[in-house]
Tab-separated table of C-alpha atoms in Angstrom:
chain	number	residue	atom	x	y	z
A	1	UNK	CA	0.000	0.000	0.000
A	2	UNK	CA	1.652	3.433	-0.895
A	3	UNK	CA	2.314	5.923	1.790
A	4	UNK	CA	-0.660	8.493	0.293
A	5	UNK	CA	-3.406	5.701	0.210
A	6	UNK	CA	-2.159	4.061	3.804
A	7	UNK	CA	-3.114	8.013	4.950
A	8	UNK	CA	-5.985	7.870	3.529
A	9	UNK	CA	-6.910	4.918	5.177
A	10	UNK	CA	-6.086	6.243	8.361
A	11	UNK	CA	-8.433	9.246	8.111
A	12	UNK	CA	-11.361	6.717	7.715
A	13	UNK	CA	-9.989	5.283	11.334
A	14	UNK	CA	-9.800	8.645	12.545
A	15	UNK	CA	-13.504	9.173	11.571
A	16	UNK	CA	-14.737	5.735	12.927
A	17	UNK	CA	-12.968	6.221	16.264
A	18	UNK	CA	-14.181	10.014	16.583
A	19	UNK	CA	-17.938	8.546	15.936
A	20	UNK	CA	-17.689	6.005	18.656
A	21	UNK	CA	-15.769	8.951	21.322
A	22	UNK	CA	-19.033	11.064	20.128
A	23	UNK	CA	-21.842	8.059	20.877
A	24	UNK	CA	-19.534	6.993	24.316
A	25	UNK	CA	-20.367	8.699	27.319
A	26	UNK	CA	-18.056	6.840	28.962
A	27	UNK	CA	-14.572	8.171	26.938
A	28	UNK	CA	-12.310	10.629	28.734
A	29	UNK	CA	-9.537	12.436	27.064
A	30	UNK	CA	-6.395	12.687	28.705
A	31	UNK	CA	-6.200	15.430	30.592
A	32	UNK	CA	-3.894	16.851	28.624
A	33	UNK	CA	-5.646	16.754	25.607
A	34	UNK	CA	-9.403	17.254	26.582
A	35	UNK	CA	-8.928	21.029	25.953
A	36	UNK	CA	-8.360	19.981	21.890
A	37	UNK	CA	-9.763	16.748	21.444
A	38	UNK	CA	-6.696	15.382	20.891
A	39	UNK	CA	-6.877	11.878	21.050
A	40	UNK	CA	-4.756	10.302	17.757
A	41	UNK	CA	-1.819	11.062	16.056
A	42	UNK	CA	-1.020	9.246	12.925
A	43	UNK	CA	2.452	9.375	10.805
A	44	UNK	CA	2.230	6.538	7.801
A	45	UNK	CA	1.700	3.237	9.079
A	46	UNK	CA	3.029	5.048	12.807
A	47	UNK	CA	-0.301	5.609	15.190
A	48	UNK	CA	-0.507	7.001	18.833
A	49	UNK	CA	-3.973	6.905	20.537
A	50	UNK	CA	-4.685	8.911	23.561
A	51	UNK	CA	-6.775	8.869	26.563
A	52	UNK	CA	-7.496	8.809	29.931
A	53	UNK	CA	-5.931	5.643	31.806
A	54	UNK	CA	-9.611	3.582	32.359
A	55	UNK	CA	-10.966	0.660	30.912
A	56	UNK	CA	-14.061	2.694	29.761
A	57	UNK	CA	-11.931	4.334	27.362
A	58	UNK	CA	-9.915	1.969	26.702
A	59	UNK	CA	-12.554	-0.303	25.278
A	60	UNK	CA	-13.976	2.660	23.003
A	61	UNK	CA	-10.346	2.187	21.474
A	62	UNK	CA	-10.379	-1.565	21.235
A	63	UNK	CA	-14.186	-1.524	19.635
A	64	UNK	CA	-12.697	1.111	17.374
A	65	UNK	CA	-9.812	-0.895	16.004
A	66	UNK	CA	-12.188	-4.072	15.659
A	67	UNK	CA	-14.257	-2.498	13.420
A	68	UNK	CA	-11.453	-0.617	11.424
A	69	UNK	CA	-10.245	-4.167	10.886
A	70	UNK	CA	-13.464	-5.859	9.650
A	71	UNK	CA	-14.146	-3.039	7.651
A	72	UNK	CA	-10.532	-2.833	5.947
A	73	UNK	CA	-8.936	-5.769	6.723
A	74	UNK	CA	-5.810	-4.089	8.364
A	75	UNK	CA	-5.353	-5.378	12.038
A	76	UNK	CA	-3.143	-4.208	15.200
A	77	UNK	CA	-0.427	-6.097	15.244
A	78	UNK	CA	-0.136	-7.311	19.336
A	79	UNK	CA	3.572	-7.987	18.585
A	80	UNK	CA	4.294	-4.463	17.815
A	81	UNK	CA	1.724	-2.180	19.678
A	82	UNK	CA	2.112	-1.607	23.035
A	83	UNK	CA	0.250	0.100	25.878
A	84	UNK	CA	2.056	2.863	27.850
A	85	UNK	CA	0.332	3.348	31.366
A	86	UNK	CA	1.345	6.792	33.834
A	87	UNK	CA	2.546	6.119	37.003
A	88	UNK	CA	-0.410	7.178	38.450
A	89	UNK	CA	-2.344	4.578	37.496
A	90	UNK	CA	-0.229	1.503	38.334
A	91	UNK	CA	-3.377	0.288	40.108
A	92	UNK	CA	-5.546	-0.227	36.998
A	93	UNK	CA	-2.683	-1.748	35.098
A	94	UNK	CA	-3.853	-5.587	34.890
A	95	UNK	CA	-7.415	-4.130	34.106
A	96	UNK	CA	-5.827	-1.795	31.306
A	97	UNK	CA	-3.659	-4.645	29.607
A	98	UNK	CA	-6.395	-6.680	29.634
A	99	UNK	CA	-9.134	-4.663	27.826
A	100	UNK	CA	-7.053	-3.680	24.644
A	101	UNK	CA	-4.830	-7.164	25.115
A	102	UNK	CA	-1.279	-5.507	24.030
A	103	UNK	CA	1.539	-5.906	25.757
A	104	UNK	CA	3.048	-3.132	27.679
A	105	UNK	CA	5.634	-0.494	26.607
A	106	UNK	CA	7.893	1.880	28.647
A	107	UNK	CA	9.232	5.565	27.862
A	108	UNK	CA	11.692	6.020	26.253
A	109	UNK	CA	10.368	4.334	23.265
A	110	UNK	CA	11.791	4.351	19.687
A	111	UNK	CA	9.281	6.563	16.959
A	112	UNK	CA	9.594	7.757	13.834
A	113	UNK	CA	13.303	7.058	14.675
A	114	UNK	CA	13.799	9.238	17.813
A	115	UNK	CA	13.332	8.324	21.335
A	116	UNK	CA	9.457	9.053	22.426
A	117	UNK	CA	10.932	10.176	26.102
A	118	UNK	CA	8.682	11.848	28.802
A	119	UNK	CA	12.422	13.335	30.851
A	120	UNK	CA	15.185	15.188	29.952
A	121	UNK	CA	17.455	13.988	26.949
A	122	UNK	CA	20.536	12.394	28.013
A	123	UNK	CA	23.250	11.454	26.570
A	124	UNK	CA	22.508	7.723	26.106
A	125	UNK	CA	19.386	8.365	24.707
A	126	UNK	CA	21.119	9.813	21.554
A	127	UNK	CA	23.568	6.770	21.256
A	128	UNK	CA	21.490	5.432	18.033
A	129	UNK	CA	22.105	8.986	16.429
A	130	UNK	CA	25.858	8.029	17.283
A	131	UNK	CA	25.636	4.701	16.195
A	132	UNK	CA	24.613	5.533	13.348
A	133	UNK	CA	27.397	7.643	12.327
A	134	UNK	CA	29.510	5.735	12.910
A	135	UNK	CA	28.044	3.091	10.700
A	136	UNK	CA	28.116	5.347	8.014
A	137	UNK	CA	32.010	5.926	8.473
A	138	UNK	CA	32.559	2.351	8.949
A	139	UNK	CA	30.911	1.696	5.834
A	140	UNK	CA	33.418	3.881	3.360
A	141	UNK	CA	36.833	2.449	5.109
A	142	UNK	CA	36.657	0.488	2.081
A	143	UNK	CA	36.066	3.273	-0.168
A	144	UNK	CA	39.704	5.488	-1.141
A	145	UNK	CA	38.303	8.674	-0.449
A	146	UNK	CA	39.375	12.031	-1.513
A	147	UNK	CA	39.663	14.821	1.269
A	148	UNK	CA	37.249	16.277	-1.389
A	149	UNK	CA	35.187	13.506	-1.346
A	150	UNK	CA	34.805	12.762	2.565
A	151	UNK	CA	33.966	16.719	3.142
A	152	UNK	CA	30.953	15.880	0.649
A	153	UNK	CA	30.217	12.909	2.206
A	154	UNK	CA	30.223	14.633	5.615
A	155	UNK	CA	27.881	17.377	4.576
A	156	UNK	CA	25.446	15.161	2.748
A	157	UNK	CA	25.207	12.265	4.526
A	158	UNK	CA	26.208	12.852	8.493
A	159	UNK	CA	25.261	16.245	8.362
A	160	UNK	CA	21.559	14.725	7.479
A	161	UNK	CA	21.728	12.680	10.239
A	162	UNK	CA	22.156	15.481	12.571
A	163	UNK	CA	19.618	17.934	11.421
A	164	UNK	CA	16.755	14.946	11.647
A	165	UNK	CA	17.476	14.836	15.166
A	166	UNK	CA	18.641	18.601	15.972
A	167	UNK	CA	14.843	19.595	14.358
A	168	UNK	CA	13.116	17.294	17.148
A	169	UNK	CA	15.607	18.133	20.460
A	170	UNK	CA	18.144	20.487	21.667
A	171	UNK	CA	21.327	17.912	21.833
A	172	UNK	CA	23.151	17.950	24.757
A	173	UNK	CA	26.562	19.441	24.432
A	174	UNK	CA	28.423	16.297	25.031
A	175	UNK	CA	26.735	14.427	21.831
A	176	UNK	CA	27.365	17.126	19.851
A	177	UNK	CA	31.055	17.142	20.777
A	178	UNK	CA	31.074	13.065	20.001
A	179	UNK	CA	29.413	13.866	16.725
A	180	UNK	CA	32.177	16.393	15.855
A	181	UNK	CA	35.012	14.202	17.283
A	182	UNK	CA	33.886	11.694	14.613
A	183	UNK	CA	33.148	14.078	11.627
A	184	UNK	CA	36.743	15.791	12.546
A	185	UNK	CA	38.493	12.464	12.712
A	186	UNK	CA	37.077	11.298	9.297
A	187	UNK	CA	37.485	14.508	7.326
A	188	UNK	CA	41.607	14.415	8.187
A	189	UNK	CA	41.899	10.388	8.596
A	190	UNK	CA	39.579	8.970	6.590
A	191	UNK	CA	40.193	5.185	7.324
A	192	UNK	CA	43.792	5.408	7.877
A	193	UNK	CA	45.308	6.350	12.286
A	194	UNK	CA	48.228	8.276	11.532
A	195	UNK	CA	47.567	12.390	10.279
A	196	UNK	CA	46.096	15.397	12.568
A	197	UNK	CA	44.066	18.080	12.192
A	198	UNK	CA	45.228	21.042	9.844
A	199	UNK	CA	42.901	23.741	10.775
A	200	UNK	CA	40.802	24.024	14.211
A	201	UNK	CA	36.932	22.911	13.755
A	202	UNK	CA	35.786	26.355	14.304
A	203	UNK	CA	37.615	27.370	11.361
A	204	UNK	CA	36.322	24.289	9.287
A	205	UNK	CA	32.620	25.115	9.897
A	206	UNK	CA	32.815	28.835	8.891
A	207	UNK	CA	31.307	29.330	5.332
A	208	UNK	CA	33.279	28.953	2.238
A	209	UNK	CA	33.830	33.170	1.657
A	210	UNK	CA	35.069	33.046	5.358
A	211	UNK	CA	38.191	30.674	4.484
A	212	UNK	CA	35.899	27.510	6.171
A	213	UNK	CA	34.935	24.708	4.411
A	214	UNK	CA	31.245	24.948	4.562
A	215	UNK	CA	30.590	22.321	7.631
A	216	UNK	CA	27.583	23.350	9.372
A	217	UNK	CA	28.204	24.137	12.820
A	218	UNK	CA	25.983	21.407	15.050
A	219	UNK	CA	25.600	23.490	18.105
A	220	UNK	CA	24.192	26.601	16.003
A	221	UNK	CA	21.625	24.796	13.667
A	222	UNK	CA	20.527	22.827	16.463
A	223	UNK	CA	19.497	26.344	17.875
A	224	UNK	CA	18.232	28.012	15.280
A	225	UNK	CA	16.136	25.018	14.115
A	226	UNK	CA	14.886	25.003	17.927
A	227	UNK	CA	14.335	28.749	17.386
A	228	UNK	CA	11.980	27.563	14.187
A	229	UNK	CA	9.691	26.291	16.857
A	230	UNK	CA	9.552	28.837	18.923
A	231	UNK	CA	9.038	31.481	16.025
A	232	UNK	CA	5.662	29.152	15.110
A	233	UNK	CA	4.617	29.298	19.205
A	234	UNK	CA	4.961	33.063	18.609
A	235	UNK	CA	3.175	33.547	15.675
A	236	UNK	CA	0.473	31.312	16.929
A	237	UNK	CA	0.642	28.911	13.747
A	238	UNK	CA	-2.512	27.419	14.638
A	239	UNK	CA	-2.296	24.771	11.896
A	240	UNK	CA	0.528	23.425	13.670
A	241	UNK	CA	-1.093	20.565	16.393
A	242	UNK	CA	2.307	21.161	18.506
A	243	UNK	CA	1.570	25.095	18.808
A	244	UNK	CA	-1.925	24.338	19.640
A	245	UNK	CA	-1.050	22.207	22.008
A	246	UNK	CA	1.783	24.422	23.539
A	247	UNK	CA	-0.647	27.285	23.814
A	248	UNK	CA	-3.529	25.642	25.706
A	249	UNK	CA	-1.404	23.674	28.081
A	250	UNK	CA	1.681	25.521	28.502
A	251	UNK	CA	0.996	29.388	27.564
A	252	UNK	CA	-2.684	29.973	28.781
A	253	UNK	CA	-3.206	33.153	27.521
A	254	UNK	CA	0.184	34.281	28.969
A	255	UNK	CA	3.074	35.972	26.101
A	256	UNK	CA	5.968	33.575	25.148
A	257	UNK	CA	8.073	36.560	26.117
A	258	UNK	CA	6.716	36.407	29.681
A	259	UNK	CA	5.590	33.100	30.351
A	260	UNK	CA	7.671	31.144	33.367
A	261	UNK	CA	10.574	29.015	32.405
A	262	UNK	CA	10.316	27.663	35.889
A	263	UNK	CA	7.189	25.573	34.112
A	264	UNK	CA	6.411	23.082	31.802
A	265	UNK	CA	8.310	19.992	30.523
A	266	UNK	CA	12.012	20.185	30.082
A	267	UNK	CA	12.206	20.609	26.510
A	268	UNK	CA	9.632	23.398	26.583
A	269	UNK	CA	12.320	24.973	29.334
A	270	UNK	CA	14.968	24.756	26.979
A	271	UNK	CA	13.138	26.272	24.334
A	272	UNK	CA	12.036	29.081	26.581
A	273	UNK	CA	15.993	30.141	27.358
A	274	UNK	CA	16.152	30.320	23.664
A	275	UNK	CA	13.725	33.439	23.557
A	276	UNK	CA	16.920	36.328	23.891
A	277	UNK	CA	19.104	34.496	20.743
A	278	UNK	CA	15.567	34.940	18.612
A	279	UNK	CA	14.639	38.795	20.090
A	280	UNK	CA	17.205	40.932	18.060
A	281	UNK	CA	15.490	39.549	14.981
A	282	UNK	CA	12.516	40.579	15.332
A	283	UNK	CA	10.839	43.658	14.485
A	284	UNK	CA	7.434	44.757	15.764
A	285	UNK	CA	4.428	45.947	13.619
A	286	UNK	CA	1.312	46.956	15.054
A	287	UNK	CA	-1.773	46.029	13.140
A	288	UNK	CA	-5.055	46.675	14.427
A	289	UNK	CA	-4.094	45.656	17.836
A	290	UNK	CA	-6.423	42.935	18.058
A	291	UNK	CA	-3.765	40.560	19.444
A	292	UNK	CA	-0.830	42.845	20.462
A	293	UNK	CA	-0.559	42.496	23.767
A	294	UNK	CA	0.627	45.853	25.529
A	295	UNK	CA	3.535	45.376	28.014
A	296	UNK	CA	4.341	41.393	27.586
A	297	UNK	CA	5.663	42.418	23.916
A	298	UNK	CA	9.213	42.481	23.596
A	299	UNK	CA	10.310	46.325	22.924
A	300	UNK	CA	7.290	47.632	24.346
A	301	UNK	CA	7.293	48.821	28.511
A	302	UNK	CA	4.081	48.341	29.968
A	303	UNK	CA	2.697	51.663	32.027
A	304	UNK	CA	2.525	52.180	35.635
């Protein structure tokens, strides 16, 4: 089945389950996600449900998958899906497991790729970003490269890796050195152990009319792709689920410029610091005022 017509599919699922949540008294959205409705997220063939941690609504998602199946023929595979229960509700768990019948998962989790991860990113949770590197590297010691042709290579191909990840977290420092240590070591090696460095990294990842080679410096993509984010939370791109999300449970009618780092998850704290690096980019234009919000605007000094 291609990729367009599985997400078709999927929509029809989305319907069906959305019909039994509406008939259901019984269904409670996690409370998280009441708020938006949010109870499904679907990538391809990749699908996270979402509710409240009872058996009520965790039957309205069993019934639902039943009938997706007899209607379509595609069925939950019990091998691979797995039911994540909060600690909170440790008590229910045997009654949980039971009603949907899939066995049960732990965070962190592997989707899409990335760890699914409900605490701070450490740095053995990006050990497959590593690993994968090096594969990569280990894969062209039997290739005699050029210096000409293991720059490419780096910015094409590792460089790739990197950005999938650095558009989904802010990497902690120490990966990001172990990702350069790796990168460095292949541009001036290759697959030989003798040879050194000829010009300090820093230099290396300036751009081409700067006397660098072009390298992308990790530690500043990672932030300004972070800083993408943030830009959508500010401009309240509302066709974004994330932002939508972000505003009603994090922001609550509060400015991003004002809003206390103190709170939220840890990711959401990290992207908070990031608010002075994005500030001297931004200019302010005052339209009919219907959402400019006088003194929690950056550049504007509320009155006393």
């Amino acid at each position: 089945m291609s990729p367009f017509l599985f997400v078709l599919v999927m929509e029809v699922l989305q319907l069906m389950m959305q019909q039994l949540i509406d008939q259901n008294g019984g269904f409670s959205f996690h409370w998280r996600c009441k708020e938006l409705g949010l109870f499904q997220l679907c990538f391809a063939d990749d699908l996270l449900l979402f509710c409240k941690a009872d058996v009520a609504s965790i039957q309205v998602f069993r019934r639902g998958l039943e009938e997706f199946a007899n209607l379509s023929g595609l069925h939950a595979n019990p091998q691979k899906s797995q039911l994540i229960i909060s600690r909170s509700a440790q008590e229910e768990r045997e009654h949980l497991i039971a009603a949907l019948q899939f066995q049960e998962g732990h965070l962190p989790l592997r989707y899409l790729g990335l760890p699914l991860l409900a605490s701070r990113l450490s740095i053995s949770d990006c050990h497959p970003l590593l690993l994968k590197v090096d594969s990569r590297i280990k894969g062209w010691d039997s290739i005699q490269l050029s210096f000409a042709g293991r720059l490419q290579l780096i910015k094409s191909v590792l460089m790739s890796l990197n950005v999938y990840w650095a558009m989904a977290f802010i990497l902690p420092k120490g990966v990001i050195r172990e990702v350069e240590k790796r990168m460095r070591h292949f541009l001036w090696k290759g697959n030989s152990t003798v040879g050194y460095p000829k010009v300090a990294w820093s230099t290396v990842c300036r751009p081409k009319e700067e006397g660098g080679l072009g390298i992308r410096d990790i530690l500043a993509l990672n932030k300004a792709l972070m800083c993408r984010h943030l830009w959508n939370v500010i401009k309240d791109n509302q066709s974004s689920i994330w932002v939508r999300w972000i505003t009603h449970n994090h922001l609550r009618h509060k400015s991003v410029w004002t809003v206390d780092v103190k709170g939220g998850s840890w990711g959401w704290r990290k992207l908070l610091r990031l608010r002075s690096a994005l500030l001297p980019y931004i200019d302010l234009k005052i339209g009919d005022g219907e959402s400019f919000l006088f003194g929690m605007t950056p550049g504007i000094v509320s009155a006393h």
